Tab-separated table of C-alpha atoms and ligand atoms in Angstrom:
chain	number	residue	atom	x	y	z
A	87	UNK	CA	0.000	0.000	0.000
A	88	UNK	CA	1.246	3.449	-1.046
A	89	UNK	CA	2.360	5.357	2.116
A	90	UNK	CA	0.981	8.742	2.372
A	91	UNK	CA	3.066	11.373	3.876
A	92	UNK	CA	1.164	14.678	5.038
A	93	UNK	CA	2.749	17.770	5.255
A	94	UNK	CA	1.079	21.065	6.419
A	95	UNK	CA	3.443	23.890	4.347
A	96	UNK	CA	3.968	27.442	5.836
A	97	UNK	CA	5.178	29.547	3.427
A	98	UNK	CA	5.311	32.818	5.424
A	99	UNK	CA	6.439	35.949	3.911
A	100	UNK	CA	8.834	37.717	1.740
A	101	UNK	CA	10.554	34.821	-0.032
A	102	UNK	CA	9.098	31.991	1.893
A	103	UNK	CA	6.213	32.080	-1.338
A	104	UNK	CA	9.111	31.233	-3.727
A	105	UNK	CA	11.269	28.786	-1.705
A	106	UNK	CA	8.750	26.860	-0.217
A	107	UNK	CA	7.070	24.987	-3.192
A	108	UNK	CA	10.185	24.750	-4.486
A	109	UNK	CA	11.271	22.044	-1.681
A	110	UNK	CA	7.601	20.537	-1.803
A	111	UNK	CA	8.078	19.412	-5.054
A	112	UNK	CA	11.492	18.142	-4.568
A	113	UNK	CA	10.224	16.363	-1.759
A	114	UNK	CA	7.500	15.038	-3.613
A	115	UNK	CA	9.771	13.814	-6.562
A	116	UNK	CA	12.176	12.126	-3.824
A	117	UNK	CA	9.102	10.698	-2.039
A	118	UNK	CA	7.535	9.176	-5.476
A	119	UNK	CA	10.972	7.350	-5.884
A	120	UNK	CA	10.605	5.078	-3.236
A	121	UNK	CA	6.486	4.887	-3.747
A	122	UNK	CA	5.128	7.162	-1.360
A	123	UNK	CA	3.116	9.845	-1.934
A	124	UNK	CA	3.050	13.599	-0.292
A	125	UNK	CA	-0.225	15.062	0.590
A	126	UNK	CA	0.203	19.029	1.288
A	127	UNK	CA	-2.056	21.486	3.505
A	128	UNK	CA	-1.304	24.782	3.133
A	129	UNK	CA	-1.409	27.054	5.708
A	130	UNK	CA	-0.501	31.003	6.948
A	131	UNK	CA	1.313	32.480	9.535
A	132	UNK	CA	3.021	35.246	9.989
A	133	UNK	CA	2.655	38.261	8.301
A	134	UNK	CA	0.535	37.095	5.928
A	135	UNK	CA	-1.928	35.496	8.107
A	136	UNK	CA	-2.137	39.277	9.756
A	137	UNK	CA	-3.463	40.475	6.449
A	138	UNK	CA	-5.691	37.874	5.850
A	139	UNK	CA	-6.810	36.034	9.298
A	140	UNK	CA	-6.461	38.904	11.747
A	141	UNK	CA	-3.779	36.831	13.778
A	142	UNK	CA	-0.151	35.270	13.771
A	143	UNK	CA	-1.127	32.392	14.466
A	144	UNK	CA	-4.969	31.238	13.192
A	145	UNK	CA	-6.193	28.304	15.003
A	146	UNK	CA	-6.573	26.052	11.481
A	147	UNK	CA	-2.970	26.811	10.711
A	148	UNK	CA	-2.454	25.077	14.307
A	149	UNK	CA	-4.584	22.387	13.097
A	150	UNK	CA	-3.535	21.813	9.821
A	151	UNK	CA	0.126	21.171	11.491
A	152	UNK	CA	-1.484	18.779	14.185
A	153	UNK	CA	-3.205	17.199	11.814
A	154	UNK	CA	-0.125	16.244	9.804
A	155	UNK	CA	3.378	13.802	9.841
A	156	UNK	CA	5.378	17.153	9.882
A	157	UNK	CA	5.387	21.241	9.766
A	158	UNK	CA	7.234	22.506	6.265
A	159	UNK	CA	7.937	26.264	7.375
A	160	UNK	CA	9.114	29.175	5.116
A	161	UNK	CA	10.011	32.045	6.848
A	162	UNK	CA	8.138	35.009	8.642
A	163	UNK	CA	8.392	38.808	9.120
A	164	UNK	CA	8.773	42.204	7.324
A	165	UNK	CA	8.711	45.806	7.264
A	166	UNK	CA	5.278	46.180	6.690
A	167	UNK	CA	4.831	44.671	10.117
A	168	UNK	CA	7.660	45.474	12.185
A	169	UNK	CA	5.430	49.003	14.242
A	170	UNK	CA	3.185	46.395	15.008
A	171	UNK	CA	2.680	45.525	19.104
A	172	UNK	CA	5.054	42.677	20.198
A	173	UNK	CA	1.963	40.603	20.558
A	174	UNK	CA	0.795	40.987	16.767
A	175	UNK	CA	4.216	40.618	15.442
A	176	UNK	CA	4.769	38.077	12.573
A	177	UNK	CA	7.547	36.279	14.844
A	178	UNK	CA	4.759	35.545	17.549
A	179	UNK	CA	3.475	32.995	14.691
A	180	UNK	CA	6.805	31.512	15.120
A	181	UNK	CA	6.900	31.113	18.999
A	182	UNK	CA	3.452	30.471	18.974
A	183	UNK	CA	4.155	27.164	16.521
A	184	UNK	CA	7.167	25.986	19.033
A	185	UNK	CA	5.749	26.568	22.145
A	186	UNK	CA	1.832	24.792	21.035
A	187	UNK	CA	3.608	21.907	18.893
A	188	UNK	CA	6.127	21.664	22.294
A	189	UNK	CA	9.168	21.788	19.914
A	190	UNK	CA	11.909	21.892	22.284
A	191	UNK	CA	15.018	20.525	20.531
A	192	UNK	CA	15.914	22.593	18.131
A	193	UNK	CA	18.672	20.744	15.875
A	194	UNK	CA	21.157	23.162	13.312
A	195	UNK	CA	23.510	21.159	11.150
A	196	UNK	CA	26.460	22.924	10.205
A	197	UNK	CA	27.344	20.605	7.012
A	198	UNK	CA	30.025	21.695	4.294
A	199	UNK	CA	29.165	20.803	0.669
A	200	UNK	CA	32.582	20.684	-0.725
A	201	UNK	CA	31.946	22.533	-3.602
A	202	UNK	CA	31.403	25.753	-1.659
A	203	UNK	CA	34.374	25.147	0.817
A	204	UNK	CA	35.645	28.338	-0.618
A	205	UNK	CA	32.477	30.433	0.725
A	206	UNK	CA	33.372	30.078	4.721
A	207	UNK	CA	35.282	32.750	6.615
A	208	UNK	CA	38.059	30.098	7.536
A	209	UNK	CA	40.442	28.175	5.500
A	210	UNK	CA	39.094	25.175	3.147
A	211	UNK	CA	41.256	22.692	5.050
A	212	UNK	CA	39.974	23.688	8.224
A	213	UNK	CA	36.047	23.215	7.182
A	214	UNK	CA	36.192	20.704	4.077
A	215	UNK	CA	34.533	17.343	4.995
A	216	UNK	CA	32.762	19.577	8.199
A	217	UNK	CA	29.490	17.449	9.137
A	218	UNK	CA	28.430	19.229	13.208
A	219	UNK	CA	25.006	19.177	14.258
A	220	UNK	CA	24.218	21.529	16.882
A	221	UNK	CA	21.166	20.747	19.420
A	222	UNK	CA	19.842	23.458	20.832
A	223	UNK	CA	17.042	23.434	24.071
A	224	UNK	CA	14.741	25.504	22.694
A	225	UNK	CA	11.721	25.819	25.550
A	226	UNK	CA	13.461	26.572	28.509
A	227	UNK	CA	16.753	28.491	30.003
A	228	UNK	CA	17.191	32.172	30.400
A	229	UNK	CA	14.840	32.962	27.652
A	230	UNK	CA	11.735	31.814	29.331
A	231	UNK	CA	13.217	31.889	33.080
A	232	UNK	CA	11.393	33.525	36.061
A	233	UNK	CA	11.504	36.112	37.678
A	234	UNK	CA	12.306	38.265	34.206
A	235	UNK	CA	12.153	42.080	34.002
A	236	UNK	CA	13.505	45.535	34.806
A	237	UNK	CA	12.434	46.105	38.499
A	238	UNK	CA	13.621	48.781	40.880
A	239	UNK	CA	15.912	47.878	43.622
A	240	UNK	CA	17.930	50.833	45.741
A	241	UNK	CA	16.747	53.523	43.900
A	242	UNK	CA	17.667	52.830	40.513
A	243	UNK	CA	16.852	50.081	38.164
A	244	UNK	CA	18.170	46.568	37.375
A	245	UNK	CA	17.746	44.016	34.724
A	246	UNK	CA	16.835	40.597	35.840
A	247	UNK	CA	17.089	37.292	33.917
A	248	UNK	CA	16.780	33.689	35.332
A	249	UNK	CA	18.798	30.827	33.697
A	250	UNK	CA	16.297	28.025	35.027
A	251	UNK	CA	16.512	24.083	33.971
A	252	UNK	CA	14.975	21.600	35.804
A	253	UNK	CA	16.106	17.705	35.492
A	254	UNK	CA	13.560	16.508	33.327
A	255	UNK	CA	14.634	19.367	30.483
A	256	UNK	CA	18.073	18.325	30.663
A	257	UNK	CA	16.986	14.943	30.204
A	258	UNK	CA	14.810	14.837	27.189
A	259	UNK	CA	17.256	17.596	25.268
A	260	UNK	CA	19.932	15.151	26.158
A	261	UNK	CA	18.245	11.705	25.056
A	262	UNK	CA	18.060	13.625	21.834
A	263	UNK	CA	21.479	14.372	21.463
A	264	UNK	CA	22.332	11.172	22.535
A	265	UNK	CA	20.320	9.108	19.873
A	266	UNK	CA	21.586	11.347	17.508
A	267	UNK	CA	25.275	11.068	18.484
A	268	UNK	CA	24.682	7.280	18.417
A	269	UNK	CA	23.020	7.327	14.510
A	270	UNK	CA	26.303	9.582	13.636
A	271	UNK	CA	29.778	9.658	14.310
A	272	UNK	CA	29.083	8.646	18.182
A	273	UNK	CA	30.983	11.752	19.833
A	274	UNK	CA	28.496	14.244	21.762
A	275	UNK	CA	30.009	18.008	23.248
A	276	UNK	CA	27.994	18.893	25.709
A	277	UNK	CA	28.056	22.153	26.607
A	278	UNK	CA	28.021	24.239	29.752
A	279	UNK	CA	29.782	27.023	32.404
A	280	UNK	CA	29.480	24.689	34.802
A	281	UNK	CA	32.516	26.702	36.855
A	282	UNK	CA	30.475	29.250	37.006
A	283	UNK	CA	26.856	28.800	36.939
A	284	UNK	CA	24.951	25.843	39.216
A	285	UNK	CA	22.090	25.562	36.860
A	286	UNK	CA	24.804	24.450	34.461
A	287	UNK	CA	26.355	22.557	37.272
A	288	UNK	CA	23.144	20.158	37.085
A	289	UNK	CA	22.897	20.206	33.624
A	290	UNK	CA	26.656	18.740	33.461
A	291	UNK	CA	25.394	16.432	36.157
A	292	UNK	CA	22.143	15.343	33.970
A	293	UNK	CA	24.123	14.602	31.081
A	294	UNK	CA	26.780	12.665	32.822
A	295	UNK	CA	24.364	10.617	34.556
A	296	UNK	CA	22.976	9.062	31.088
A	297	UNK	CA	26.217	8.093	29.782
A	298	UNK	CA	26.181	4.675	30.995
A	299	UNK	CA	22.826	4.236	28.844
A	300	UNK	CA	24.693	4.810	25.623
A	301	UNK	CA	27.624	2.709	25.728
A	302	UNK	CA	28.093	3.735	21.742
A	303	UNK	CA	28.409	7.133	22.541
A	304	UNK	CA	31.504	9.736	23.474
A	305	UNK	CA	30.294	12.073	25.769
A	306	UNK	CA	32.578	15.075	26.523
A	307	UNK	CA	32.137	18.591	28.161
A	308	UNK	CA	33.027	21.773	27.235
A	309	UNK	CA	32.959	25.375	28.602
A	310	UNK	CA	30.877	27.099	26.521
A	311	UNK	CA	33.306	30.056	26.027
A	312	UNK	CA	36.479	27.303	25.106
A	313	UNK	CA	33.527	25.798	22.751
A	314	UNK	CA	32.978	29.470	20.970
A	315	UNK	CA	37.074	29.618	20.033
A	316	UNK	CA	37.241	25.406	19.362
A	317	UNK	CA	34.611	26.064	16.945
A	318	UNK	CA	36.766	28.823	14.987
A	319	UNK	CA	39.758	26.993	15.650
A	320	UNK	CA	39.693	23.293	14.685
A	321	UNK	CA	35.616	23.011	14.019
A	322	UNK	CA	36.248	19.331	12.638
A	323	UNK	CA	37.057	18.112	16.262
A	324	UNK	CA	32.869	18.193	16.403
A	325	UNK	CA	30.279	15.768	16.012
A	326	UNK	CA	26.824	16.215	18.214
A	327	UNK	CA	27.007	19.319	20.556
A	328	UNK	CA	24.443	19.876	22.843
A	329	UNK	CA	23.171	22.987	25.177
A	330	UNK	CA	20.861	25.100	26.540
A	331	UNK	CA	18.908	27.730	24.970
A	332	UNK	CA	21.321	30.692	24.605
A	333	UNK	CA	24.242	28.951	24.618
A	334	UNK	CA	22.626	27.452	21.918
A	335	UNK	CA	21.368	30.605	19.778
A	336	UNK	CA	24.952	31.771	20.138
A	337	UNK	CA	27.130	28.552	18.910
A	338	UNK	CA	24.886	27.158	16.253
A	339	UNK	CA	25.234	31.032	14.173
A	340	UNK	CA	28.849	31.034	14.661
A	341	UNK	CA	28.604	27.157	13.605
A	342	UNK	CA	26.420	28.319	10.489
A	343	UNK	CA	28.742	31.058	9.158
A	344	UNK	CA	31.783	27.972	8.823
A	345	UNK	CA	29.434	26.952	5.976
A	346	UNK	CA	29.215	30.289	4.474
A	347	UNK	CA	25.861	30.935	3.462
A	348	UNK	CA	22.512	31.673	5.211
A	349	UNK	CA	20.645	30.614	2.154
A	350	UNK	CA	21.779	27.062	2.959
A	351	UNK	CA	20.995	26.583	6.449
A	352	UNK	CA	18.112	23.929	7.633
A	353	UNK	CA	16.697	23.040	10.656
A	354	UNK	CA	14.628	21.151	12.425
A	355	UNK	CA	12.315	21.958	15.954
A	356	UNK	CA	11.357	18.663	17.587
A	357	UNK	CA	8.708	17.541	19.737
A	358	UNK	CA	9.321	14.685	22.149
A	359	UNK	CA	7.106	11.705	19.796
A	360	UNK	CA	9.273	13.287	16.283
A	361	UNK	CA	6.862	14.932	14.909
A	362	UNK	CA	8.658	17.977	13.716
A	363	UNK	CA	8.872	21.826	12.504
A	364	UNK	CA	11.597	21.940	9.385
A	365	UNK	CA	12.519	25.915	8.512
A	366	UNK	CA	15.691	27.196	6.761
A	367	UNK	CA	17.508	29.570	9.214
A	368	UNK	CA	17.623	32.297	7.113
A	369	UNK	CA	14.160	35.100	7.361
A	370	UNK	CA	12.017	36.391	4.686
A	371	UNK	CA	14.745	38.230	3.313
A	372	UNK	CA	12.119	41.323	1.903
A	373	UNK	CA	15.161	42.901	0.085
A	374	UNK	CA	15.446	39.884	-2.880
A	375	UNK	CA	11.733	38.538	-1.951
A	376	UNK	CA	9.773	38.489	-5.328
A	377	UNK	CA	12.906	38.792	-7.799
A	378	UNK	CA	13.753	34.822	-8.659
A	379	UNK	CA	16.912	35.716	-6.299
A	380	UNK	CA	16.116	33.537	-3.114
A	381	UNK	CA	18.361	30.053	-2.478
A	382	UNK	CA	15.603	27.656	-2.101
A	383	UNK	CA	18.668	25.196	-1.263
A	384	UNK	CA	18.252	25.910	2.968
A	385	UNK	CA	14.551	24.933	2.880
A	386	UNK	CA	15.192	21.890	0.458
A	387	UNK	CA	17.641	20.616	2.973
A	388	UNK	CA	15.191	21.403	5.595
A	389	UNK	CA	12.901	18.729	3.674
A	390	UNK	CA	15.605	16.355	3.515
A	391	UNK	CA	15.794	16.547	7.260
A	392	UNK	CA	12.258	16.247	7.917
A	393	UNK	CA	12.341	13.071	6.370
A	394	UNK	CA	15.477	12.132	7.996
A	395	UNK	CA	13.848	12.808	11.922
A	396	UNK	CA	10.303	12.490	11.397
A	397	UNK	CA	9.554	10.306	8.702
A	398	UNK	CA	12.630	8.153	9.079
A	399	UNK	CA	13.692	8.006	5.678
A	400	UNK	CA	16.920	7.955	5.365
A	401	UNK	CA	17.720	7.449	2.174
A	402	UNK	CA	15.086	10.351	0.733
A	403	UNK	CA	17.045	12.148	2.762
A	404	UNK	CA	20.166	11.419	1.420
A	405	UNK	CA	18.678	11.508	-2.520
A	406	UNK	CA	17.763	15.144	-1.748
A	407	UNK	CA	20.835	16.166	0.209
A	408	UNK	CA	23.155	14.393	-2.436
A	409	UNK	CA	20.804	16.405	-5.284
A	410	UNK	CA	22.271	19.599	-4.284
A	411	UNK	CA	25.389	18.515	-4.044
A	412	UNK	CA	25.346	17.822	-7.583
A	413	UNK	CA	23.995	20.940	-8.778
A	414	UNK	CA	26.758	22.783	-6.613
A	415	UNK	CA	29.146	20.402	-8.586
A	416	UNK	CA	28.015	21.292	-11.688
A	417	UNK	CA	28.714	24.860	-11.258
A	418	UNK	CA	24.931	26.392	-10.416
A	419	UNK	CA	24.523	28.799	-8.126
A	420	UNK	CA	22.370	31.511	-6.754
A	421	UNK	CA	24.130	34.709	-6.093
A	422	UNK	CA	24.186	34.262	-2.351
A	423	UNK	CA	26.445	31.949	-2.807
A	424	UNK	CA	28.202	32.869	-6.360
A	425	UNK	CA	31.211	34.045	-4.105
A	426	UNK	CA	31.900	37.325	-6.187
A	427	UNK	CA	30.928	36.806	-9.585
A	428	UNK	CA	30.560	34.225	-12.404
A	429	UNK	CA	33.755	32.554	-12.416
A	430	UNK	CA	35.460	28.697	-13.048
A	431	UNK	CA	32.910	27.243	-14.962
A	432	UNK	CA	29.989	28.788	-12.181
A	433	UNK	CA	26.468	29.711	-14.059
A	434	UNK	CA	24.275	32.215	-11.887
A	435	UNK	CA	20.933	30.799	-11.900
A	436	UNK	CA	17.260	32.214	-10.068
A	437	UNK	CA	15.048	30.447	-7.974
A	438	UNK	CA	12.810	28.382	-10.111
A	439	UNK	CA	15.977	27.529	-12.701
A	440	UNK	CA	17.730	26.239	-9.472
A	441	UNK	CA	14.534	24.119	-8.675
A	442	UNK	CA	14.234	22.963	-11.990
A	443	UNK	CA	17.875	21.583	-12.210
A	444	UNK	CA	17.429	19.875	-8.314
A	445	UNK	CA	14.315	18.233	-10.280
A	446	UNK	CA	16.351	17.116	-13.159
A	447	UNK	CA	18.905	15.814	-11.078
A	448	UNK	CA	16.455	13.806	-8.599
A	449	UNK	CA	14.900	12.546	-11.794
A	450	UNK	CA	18.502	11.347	-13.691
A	451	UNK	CA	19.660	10.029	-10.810
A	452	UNK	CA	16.719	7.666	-10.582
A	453	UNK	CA	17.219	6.798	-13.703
A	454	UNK	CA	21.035	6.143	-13.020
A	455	UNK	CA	19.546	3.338	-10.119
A	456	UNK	CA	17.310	2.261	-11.856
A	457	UNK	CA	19.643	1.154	-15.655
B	171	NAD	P1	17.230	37.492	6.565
B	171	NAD	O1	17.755	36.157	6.879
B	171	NAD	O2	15.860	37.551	6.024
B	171	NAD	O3	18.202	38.205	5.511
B	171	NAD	C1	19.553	38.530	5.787
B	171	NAD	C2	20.308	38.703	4.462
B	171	NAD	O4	20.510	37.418	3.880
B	171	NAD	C3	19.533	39.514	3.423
B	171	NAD	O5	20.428	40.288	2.674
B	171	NAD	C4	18.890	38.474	2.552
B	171	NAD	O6	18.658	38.903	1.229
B	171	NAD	C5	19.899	37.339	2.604
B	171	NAD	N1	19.237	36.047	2.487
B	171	NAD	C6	18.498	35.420	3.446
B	171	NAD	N2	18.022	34.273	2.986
B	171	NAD	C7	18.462	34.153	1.717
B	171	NAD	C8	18.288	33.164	0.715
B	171	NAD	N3	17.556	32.058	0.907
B	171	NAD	N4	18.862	33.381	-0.486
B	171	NAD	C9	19.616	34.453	-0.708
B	171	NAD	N5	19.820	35.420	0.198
B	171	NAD	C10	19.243	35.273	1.394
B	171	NAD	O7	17.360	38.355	7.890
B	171	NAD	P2	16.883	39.862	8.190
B	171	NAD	O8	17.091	40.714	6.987
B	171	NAD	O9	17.518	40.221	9.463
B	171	NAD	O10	15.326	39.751	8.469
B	171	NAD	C11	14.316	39.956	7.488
B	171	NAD	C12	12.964	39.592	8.079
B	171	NAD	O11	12.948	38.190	8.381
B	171	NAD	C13	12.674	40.303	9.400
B	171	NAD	O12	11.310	40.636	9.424
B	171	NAD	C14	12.982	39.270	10.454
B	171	NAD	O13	12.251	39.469	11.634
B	171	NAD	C15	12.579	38.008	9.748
B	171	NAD	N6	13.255	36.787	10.230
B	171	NAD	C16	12.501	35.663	10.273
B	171	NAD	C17	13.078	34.453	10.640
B	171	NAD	C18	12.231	33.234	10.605
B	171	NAD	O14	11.160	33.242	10.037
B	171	NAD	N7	12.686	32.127	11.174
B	171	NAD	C19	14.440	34.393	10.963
B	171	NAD	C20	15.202	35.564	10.883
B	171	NAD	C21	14.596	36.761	10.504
């Protein structure tokens, strides 16, 4: 029987529109390969569910995601929006789908295709062959913490943040990094200021304590400020890393930028059963949206993982991911990531030209199995 896979897609705003059926229908060409078929509900949030359903967030847009296998997100936000009250921002659509769907590991891979090796800020030799994937907690920590605020204490006023875990958030985040370490290279970073901070004292603890459950596994630690300079300095030492929220936010952009380019970023937002949220990193980028510029490549990936984590399909995964690696290798490129200018054989292509080509090569490799 034909499995059917159902995705509720978000395209969002500014170039969300043109990236996001772009990586539907690559996902729907790698999912026909192996027999299954894709069944797509689309939905708004963001900006554009402001201008048309009053809200962030609409309730059906919630339901369409519960209703399906896993979340396909674009991106959200503009200037159109931005005098709007906190409360009736586009981003609330955002936090509104993690905190509802309970998506509290948020998981950044900072992979190298070697054909762009030249696009990172450090030398090829130190990134080629890179493969980290960062796991962030993405519910908890000093983001959310309590008490929060500016209150006033001795006549003048003081900022006040709370950097809160308790056991059972260390736990799950950690079983997650932990199953992932074990399906990789089996090394997991966990990271910390454990000299300095006791909430981070018991998340070291946490962590430790499950070690014996995954024989297969390397756990380290790391300071989180010795992780910051590791991962400038020798970012290959890295397989899983794992930390709280702003630790988190902090290490997985300076993890990104090794790579190079924003337009090919995915990730993934996990609830505890798999079902998922898949988004590139990048935003709605207003200033290209609507001119065939956008990379679609960050949200493709970000299909390749959703089938990787929620669908477990490996191998779709790996059809898409090794897809754009072969357009890379034959010289396309978006100019994000044309690295100054036609050059070496490199053809500056749009949007729907570079969606085309991941089609074609989807297709001909299919055909390659298949002869
Ligand atoms: P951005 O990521 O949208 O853009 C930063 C720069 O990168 C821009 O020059 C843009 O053109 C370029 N860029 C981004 N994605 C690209 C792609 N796929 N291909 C080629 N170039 C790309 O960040 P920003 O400009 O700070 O924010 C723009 C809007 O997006 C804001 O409203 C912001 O709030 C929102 N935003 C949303 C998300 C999200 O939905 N997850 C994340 C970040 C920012």
């Amino acid at each position: 029987m034909t499995r059917v896979i159902k995705v509720a897609a978000l395209a969002g705003d500014g170039i969300g529109p043109e990236v996001v059926p772009i990586a539907v229908a690559v996902l729907r060409t790698a999912l026909a390969e192996v027999g299954a078929a894709l069944e797509v509900q689309e939905a708004l949030v963001g900006g554009c569910a402001i201008d048309q359903a009053g809200e962030p967030l609409p309730e059906e847009t919630l339901a369409a995601c519960r209703a399906a296998d896993a979340v396909l997100l674009g991106a959200v936000g503009g200037p159109q929006w931005e005098d709007r009250p906190m409360d009736q921002r586009p981003e609330k659509g955002l936090l509104g789908l993690r905190s509802n769907l309970e998506l509290f590991a948020n998981l950044r891979p900072a992979l190298l295709f070697p054909p762009l090796a030249q696009a990172s800020s450090l030398k090829p030799e130190l990134v080629s062959g890179l493969d980290i994937l960062i796991v962030r907690e993405l519910t908890g920590g000093i983001y959310f913490g309590e008490p929060r605020g500016i209150f006033f204490e001795d006549n003048e006023r003081v900022g006040v943040n709370t950097y809160k875990y308790a056991e059972h958030e260390i736990e799950r985040i950690a079983r997650v990094a932990f199953d992932l370490a074990a399906k990789r290279q089996g090394r997991l970073c966990s990271v910390d200021k454990a000299n300095v901070l006791e909430a981070t004292d018991l998340w070291r603890e946490v962590v430790s304590g499950l070690a014996d459950e995954y024989p297969q596994v390397a756990l380290s630690h790391m300071y989180v400020d010795n992780a910051g300079m590791q991962l400038v300095r020798a970012p290959k030492q890295f397989d899983v890393m794992v930390t709280g929220n702003m630790f988190g936010d902090i290490l997985s952009d300076v993890a990104a930028m090794l790579t190079g380019s924003l337009g090919m970023l995915p990730s993934a937002s996990l609830a505890a059963d798999g079902f998922g949220l898949y988004e590139p990193v990048h935003g709605s980028a207003p200033d290209i949206a609507g001119q065939d510029a956008a990379n679609p490549l960050a949200t493709v990936l970000s299909a390749a993982m959703m089938c990787r984590y929620s669908l477990d399909l490996p191998a779709v995964a790996a059809r898409i991911e090794e897809a754009v690696d072969g357009v890379l290798r034959r010289g396309l490129r978006t100019a994000d990531i044309l690295g100054g200018g036609e050059q070496d054989g490199m053809e500056q292509i749009g949007t729907k030209a570079m969606g085309e080509a991941l089609l074609a090569e989807i297709e001909s490799g299919a055909e390659g199995a298949g002869s």
